Short mmCIF file of C-alpha atoms in Angstrom, two decimals:
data_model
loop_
_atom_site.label_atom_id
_atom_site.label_comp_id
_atom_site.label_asym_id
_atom_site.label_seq_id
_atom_site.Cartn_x
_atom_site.Cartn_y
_atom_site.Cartn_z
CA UNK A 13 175.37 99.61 88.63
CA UNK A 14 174.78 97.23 91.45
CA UNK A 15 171.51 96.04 89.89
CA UNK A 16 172.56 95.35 86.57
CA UNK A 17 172.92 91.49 86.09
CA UNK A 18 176.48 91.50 84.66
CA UNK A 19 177.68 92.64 88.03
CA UNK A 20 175.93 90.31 90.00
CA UNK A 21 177.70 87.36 88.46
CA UNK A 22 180.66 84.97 90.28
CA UNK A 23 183.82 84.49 88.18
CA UNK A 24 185.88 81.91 88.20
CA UNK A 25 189.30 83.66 89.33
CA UNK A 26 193.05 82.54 88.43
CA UNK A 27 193.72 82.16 92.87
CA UNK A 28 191.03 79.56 93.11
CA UNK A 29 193.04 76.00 92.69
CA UNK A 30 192.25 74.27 95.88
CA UNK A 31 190.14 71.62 96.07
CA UNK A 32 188.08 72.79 98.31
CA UNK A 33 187.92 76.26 97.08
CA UNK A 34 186.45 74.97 93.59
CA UNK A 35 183.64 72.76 95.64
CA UNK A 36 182.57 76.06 97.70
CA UNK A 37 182.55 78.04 94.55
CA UNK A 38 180.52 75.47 92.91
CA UNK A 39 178.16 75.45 95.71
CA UNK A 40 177.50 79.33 95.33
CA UNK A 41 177.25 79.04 91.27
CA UNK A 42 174.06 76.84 92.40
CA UNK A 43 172.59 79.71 94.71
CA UNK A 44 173.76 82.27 91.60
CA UNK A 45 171.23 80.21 89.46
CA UNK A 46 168.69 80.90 91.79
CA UNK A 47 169.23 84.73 92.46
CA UNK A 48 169.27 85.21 88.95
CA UNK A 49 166.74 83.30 87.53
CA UNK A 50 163.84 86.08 86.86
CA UNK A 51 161.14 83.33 87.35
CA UNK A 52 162.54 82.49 90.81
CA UNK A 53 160.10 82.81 93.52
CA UNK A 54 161.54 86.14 95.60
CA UNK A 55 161.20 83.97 98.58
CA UNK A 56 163.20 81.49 97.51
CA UNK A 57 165.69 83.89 96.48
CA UNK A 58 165.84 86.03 99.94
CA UNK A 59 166.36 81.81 101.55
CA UNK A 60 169.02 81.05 99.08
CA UNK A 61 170.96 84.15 100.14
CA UNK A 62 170.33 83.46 103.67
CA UNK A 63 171.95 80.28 102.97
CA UNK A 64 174.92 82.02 101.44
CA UNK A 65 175.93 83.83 104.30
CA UNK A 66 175.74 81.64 106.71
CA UNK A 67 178.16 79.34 104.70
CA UNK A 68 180.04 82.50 104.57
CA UNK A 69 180.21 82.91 108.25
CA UNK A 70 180.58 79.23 108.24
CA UNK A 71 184.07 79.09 106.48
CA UNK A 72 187.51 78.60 108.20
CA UNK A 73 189.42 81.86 106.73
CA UNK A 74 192.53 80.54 107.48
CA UNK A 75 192.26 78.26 104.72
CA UNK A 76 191.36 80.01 101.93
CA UNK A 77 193.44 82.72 99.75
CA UNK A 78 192.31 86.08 100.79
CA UNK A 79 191.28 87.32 97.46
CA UNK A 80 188.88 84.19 96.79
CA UNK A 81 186.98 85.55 100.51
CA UNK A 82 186.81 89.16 99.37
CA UNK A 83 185.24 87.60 95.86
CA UNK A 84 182.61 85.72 98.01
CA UNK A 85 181.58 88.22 99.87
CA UNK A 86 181.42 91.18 97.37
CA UNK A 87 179.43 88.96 95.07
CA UNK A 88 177.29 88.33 97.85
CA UNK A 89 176.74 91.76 98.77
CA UNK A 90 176.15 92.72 95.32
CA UNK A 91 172.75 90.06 95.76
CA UNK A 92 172.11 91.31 99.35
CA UNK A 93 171.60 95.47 97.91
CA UNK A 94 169.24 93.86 94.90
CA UNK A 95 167.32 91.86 96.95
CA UNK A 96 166.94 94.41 99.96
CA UNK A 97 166.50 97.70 97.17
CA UNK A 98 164.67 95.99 93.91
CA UNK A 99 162.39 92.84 95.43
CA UNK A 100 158.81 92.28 95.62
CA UNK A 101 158.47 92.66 99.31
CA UNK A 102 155.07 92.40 100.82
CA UNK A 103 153.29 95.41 101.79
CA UNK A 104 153.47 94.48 105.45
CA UNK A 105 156.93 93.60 105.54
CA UNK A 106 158.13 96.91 103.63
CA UNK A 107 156.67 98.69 106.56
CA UNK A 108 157.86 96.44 109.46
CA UNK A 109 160.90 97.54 108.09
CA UNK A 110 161.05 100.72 107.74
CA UNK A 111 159.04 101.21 111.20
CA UNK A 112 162.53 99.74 112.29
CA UNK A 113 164.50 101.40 109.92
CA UNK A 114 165.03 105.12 110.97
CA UNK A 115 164.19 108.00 108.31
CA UNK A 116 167.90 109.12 109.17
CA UNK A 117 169.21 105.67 108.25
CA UNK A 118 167.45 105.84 104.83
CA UNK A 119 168.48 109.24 103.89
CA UNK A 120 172.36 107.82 104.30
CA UNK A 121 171.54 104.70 102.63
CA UNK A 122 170.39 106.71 99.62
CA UNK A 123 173.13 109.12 99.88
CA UNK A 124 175.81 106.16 99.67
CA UNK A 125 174.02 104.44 96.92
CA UNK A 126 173.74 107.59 94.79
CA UNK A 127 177.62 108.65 96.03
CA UNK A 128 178.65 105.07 94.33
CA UNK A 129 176.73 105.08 90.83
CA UNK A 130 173.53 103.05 92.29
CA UNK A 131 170.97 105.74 91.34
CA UNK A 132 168.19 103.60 90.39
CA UNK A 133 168.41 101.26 93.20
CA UNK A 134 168.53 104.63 95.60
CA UNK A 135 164.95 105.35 93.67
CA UNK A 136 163.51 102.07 93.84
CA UNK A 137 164.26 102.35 98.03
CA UNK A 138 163.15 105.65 98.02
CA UNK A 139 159.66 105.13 95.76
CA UNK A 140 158.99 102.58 98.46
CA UNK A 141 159.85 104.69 101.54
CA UNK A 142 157.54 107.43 100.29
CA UNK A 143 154.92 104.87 99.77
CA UNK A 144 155.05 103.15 103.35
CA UNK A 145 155.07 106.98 104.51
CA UNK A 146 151.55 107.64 102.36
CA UNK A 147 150.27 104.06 104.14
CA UNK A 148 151.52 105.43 107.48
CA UNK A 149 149.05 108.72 107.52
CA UNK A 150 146.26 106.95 105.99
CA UNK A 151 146.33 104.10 109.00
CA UNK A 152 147.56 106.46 111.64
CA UNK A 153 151.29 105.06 112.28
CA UNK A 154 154.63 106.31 112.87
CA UNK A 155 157.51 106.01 110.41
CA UNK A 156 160.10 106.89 113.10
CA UNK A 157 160.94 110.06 111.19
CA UNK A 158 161.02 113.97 111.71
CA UNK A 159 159.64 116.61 109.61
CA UNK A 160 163.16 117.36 108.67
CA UNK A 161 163.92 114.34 107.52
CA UNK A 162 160.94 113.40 105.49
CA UNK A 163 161.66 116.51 103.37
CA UNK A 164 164.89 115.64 102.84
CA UNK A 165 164.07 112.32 101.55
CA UNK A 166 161.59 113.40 99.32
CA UNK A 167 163.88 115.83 97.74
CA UNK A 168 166.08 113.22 97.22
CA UNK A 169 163.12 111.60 95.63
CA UNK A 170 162.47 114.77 93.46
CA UNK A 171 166.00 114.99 92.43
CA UNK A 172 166.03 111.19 90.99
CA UNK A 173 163.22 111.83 88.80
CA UNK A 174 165.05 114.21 87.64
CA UNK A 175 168.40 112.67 86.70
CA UNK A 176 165.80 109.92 85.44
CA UNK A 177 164.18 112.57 83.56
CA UNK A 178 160.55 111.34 84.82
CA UNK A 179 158.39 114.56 84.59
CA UNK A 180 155.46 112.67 84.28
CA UNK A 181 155.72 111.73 88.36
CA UNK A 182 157.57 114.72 89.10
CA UNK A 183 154.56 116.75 87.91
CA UNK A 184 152.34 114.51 90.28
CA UNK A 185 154.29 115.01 93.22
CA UNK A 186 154.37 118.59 92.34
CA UNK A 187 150.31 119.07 91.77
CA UNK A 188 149.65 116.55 95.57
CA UNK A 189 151.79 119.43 97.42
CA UNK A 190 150.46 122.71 98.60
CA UNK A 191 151.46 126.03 97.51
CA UNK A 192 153.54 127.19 100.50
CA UNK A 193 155.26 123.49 100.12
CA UNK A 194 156.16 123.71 97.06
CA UNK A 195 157.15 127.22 97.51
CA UNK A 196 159.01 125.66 100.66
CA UNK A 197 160.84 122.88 98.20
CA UNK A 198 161.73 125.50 95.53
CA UNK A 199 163.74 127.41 98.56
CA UNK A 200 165.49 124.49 98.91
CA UNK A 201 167.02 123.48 96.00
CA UNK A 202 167.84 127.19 95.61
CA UNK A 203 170.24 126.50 98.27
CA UNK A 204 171.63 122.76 98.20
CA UNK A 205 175.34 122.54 97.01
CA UNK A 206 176.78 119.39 94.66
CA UNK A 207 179.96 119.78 96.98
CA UNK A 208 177.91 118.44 99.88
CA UNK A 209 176.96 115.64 97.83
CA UNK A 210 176.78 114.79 94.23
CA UNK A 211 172.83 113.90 94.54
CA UNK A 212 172.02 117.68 94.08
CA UNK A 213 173.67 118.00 90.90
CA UNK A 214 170.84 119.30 89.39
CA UNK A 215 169.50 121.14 92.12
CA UNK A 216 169.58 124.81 90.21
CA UNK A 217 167.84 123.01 87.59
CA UNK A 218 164.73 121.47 89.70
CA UNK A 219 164.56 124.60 91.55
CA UNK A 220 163.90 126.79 88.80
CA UNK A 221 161.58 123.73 86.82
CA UNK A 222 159.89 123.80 89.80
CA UNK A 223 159.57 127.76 89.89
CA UNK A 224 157.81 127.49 86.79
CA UNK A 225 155.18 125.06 87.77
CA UNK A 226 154.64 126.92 91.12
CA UNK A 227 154.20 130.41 89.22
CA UNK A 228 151.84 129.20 87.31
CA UNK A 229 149.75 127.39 90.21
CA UNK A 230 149.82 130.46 92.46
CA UNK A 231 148.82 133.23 89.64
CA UNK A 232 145.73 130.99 88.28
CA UNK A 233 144.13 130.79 91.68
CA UNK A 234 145.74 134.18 92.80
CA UNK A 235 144.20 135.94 95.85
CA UNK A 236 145.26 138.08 98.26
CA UNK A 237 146.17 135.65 100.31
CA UNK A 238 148.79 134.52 98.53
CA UNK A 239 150.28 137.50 97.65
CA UNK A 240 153.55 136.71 100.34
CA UNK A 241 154.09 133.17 98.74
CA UNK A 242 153.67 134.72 95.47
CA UNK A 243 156.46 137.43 96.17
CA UNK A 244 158.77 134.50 97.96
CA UNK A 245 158.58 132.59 95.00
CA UNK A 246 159.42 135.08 92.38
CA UNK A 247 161.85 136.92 94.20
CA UNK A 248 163.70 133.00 94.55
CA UNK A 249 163.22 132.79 90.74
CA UNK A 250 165.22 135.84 89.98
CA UNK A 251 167.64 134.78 92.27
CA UNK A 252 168.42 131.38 90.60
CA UNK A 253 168.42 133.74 86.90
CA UNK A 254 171.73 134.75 87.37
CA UNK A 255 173.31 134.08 84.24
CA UNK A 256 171.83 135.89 81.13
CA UNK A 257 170.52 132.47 79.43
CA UNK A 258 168.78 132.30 82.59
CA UNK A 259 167.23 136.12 82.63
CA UNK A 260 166.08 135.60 78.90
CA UNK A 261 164.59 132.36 79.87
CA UNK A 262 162.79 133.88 82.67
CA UNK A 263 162.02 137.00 81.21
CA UNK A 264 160.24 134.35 78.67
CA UNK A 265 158.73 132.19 81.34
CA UNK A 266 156.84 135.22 83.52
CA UNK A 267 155.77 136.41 80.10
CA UNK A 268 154.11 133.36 79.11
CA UNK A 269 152.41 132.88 82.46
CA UNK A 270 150.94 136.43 82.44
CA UNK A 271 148.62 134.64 80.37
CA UNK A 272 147.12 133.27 83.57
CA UNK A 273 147.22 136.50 85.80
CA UNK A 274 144.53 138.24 86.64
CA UNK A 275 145.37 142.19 86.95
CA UNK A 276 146.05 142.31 90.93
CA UNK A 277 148.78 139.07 90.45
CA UNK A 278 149.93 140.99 87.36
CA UNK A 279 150.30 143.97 89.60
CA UNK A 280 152.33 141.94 92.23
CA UNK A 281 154.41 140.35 89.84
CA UNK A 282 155.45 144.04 88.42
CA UNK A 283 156.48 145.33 91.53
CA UNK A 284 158.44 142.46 92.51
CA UNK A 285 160.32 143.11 89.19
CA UNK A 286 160.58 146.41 89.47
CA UNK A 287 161.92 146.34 93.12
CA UNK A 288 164.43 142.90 93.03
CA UNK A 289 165.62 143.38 89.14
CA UNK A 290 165.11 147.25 87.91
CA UNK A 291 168.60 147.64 86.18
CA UNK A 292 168.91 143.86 84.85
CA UNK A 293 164.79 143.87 83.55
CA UNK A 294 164.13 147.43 82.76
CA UNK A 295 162.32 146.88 79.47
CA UNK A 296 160.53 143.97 80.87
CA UNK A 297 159.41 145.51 83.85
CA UNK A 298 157.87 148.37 81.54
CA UNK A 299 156.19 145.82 79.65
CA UNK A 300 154.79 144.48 82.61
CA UNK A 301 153.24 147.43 83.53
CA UNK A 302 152.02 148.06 80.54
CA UNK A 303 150.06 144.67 80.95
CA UNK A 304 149.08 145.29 84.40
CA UNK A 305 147.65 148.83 83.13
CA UNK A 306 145.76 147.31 79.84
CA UNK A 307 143.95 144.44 81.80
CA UNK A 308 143.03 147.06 84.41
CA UNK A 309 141.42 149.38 82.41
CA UNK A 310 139.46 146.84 80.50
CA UNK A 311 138.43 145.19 83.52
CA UNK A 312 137.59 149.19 84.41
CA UNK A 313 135.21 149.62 81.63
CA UNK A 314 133.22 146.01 82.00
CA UNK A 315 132.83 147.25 85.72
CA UNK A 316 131.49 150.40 84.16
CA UNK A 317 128.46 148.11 82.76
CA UNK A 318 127.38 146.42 85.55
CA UNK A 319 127.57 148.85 88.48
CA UNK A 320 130.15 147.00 90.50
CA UNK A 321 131.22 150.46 92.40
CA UNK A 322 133.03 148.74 95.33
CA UNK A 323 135.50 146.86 92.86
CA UNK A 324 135.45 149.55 90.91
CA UNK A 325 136.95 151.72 93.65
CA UNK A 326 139.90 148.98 93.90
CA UNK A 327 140.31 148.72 90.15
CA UNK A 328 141.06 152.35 90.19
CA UNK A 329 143.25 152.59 93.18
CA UNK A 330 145.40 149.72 91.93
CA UNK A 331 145.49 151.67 88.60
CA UNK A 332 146.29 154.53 90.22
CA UNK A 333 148.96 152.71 92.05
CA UNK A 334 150.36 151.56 88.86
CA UNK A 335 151.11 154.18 87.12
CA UNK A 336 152.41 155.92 90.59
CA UNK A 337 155.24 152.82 90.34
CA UNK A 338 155.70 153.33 86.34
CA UNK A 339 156.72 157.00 87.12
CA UNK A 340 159.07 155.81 89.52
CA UNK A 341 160.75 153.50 86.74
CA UNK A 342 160.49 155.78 84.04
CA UNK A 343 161.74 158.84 86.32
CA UNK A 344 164.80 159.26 83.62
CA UNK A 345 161.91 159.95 80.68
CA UNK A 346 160.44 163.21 82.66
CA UNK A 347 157.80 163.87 80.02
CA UNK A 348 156.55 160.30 80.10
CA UNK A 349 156.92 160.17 83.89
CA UNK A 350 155.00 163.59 84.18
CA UNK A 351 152.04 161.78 82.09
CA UNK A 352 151.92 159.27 84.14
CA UNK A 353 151.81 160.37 87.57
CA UNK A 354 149.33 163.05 86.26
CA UNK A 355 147.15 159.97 85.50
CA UNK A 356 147.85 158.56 88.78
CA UNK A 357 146.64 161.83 90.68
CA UNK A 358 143.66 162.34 88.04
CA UNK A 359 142.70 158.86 89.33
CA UNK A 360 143.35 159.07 93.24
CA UNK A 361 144.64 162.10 94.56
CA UNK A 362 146.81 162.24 96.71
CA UNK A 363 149.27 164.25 98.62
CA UNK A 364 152.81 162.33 97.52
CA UNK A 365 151.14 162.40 94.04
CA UNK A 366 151.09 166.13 93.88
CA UNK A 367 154.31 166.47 95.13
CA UNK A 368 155.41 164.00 93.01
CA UNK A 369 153.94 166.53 89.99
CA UNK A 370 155.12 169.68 91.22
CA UNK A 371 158.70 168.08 91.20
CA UNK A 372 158.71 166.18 87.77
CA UNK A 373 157.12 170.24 86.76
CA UNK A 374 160.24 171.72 88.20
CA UNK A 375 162.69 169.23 86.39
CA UNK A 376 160.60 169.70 83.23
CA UNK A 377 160.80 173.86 83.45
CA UNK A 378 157.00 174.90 84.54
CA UNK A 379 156.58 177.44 87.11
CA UNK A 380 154.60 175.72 90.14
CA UNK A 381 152.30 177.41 92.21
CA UNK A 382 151.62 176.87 95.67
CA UNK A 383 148.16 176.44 96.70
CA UNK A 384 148.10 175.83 99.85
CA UNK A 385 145.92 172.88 99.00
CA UNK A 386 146.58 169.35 100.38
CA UNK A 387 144.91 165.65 99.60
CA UNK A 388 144.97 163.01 101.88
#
């Protein structure tokens, strides 16, 4: 990589035999010294390559071998991208620059070093974009940059902690963003391609680490609310399962996170299986329910002992609702699907529950009488 110190040295090559050739080279082994040397001052450095370029721009081209120019100036660059991507710059002078320096510039700077192999000098630019960006909303400035492309950047920022394997700062970017933003980034990921550029080669597997931590953050402070974002991010989650290691490894996510679900976000979270992945998650979906159902009842009783009646109202209905959608999914086991929607009605009639009886009565060979009766 550009930063590594191997790269950034000047070899002697075979075309360099004029005099004047050696005493040039010779001059820029001195300024090597200095952009090398680790104690160096960093202003010294950033002079001495100043220096080298304008002896650069100084030479006669006519009079040196092409090849010994092109070595010159590629070893120079090679000092120009470390001292511009990995120096101590002042605070003040990182964000005069990128106050010049448009978000749209960066995001192709760090596209073109990540294109060529440069990875950790495209996160060292990065780490300090995003911090000139935090400076910028504390003291009230502008960064010259859209929404748009502030995302962008800071998925680019996401997806080199990644390849870096940093979870550590990728779980504290993750916990300073909101749960519609992170529900936002997980979307995505979901849909960036490696063809369009070989940063989001991992993309599938940030959106789906990111799934996880965003599941978990909306079901333990689960409302009503966020019953939409909830659903979004789920339904995204199946979406990126679509391989069977995938499915199993979901199927084992959800079902470690029900640990955190209350029985209304366990309810969501069923019919969200049951509606986007029926066929592919049949037993899980059951199993689900069956852990929607079993918190729901014993939150049922405890309600019992304190004489909450208005939640205990809801805890019913969503009971009742339940076991209205485990029919549905079970509508090939009639006996068990007659049980259940019998429970259902027994604990909120309605009129599409009785219907619902009368026909699973039909299919199971009772005679059904018509009443005349009907519940609303």
């Amino acid at each position: 990589m550009a930063s590594q110190e191997e790269d950034n040295k000047l070899e002697c090559i075979s075309n360099v035999n004029k005099d004047q050739e050696r005493y040039y080279l010779n001059v820029y082994k001195r300024y090597e010294f200095i952009l090398n040397d680790k104690s160096e001052q960093f202003e010294h450095k950033v002079q001495s390559l100043i220096d080298v370029w304008k002896s650069i721009s100084e030479l006669n081209f006519s009079q040196f071998d092409i090849k010994y120019i092109i070595h010159i100036i590629d070893w120079a660059k090679l000092h120009a991208l470390n001292i511009v991507l990995t120096g101590e710059w002042r605070s003040t002078k990182e964000i005069e620059f990128f106050c010049v320096e448009t978000a749209y510039l960066v995001s192709v700077r760090l596209k073109k070093l990540c294109e060529n192999h440069c990875e950790d000098l495209a996160l060292n630019l990065v780490t300090n974009f995003l911090k000139c960006k935090k400076q910028a909303t504390i003291q009230n400035f502008s960064l010259n940059a859209t929404e748009t492309q502030l995302w962008f950047i800071f998925d680019i920022y996401m997806a080199l902690l990644y390849k870096f394997q940093d979870k550590d700062k990728i779980f504290e970017q993750f916990q300073n963003l909101q749960l519609a933003e992170g529900v936002q980034l997980i979307k995505r990921f979901s849909k960036k391609r490696v063809k369009i550029s070989k940063i989001w080669r991992n993309c599938h597997k940030i959106a789906i680490f990111g799934s996880r931590y965003f599941l978990s953050k909306a079901l333990m402070s689960y409302n009503t609310d966020l019953r939409e974002l909830l659903t979004d991010l789920l339904k995204t989650y199946l979406a990126l399962s679509n391989t069977d290691v995938l499915l199993q490894e979901f199927v084992l996510s959800v079902r470690n996170l029900t640990n955190l679900a209350d029985a209304e976000g366990l309810c969501v979270m069923c019919e969200i299986i049951h509606r986007e992945a029926a066929e592919k998650l049949r037993h899980f979906a059951i199993e689900m329910y069956i852990r929607a159902l079993t918190t729901d009842m014993n939150e049922l009783e405890r309600l019992k002992h304190v004489n909450e009646d208005v939640k205990m109202k809801l805890t019913t209905s969503r009971l009742a609702h339940t076991f209205s959608n485990l029919t549905d999914l079970l509508d090939d086991h009639v006996k068990v699907a007659r049980e259940c929607i019998l429970t259902a009605f027994s604990l909120e009639p309605t009129k599409e529950r009785l219907k619902r009886i009368e026909e699973l009565a039909k299919r199971s060979g009772f005679p059904v009488l018509d009443t005349g009766k009907i519940y609303t």
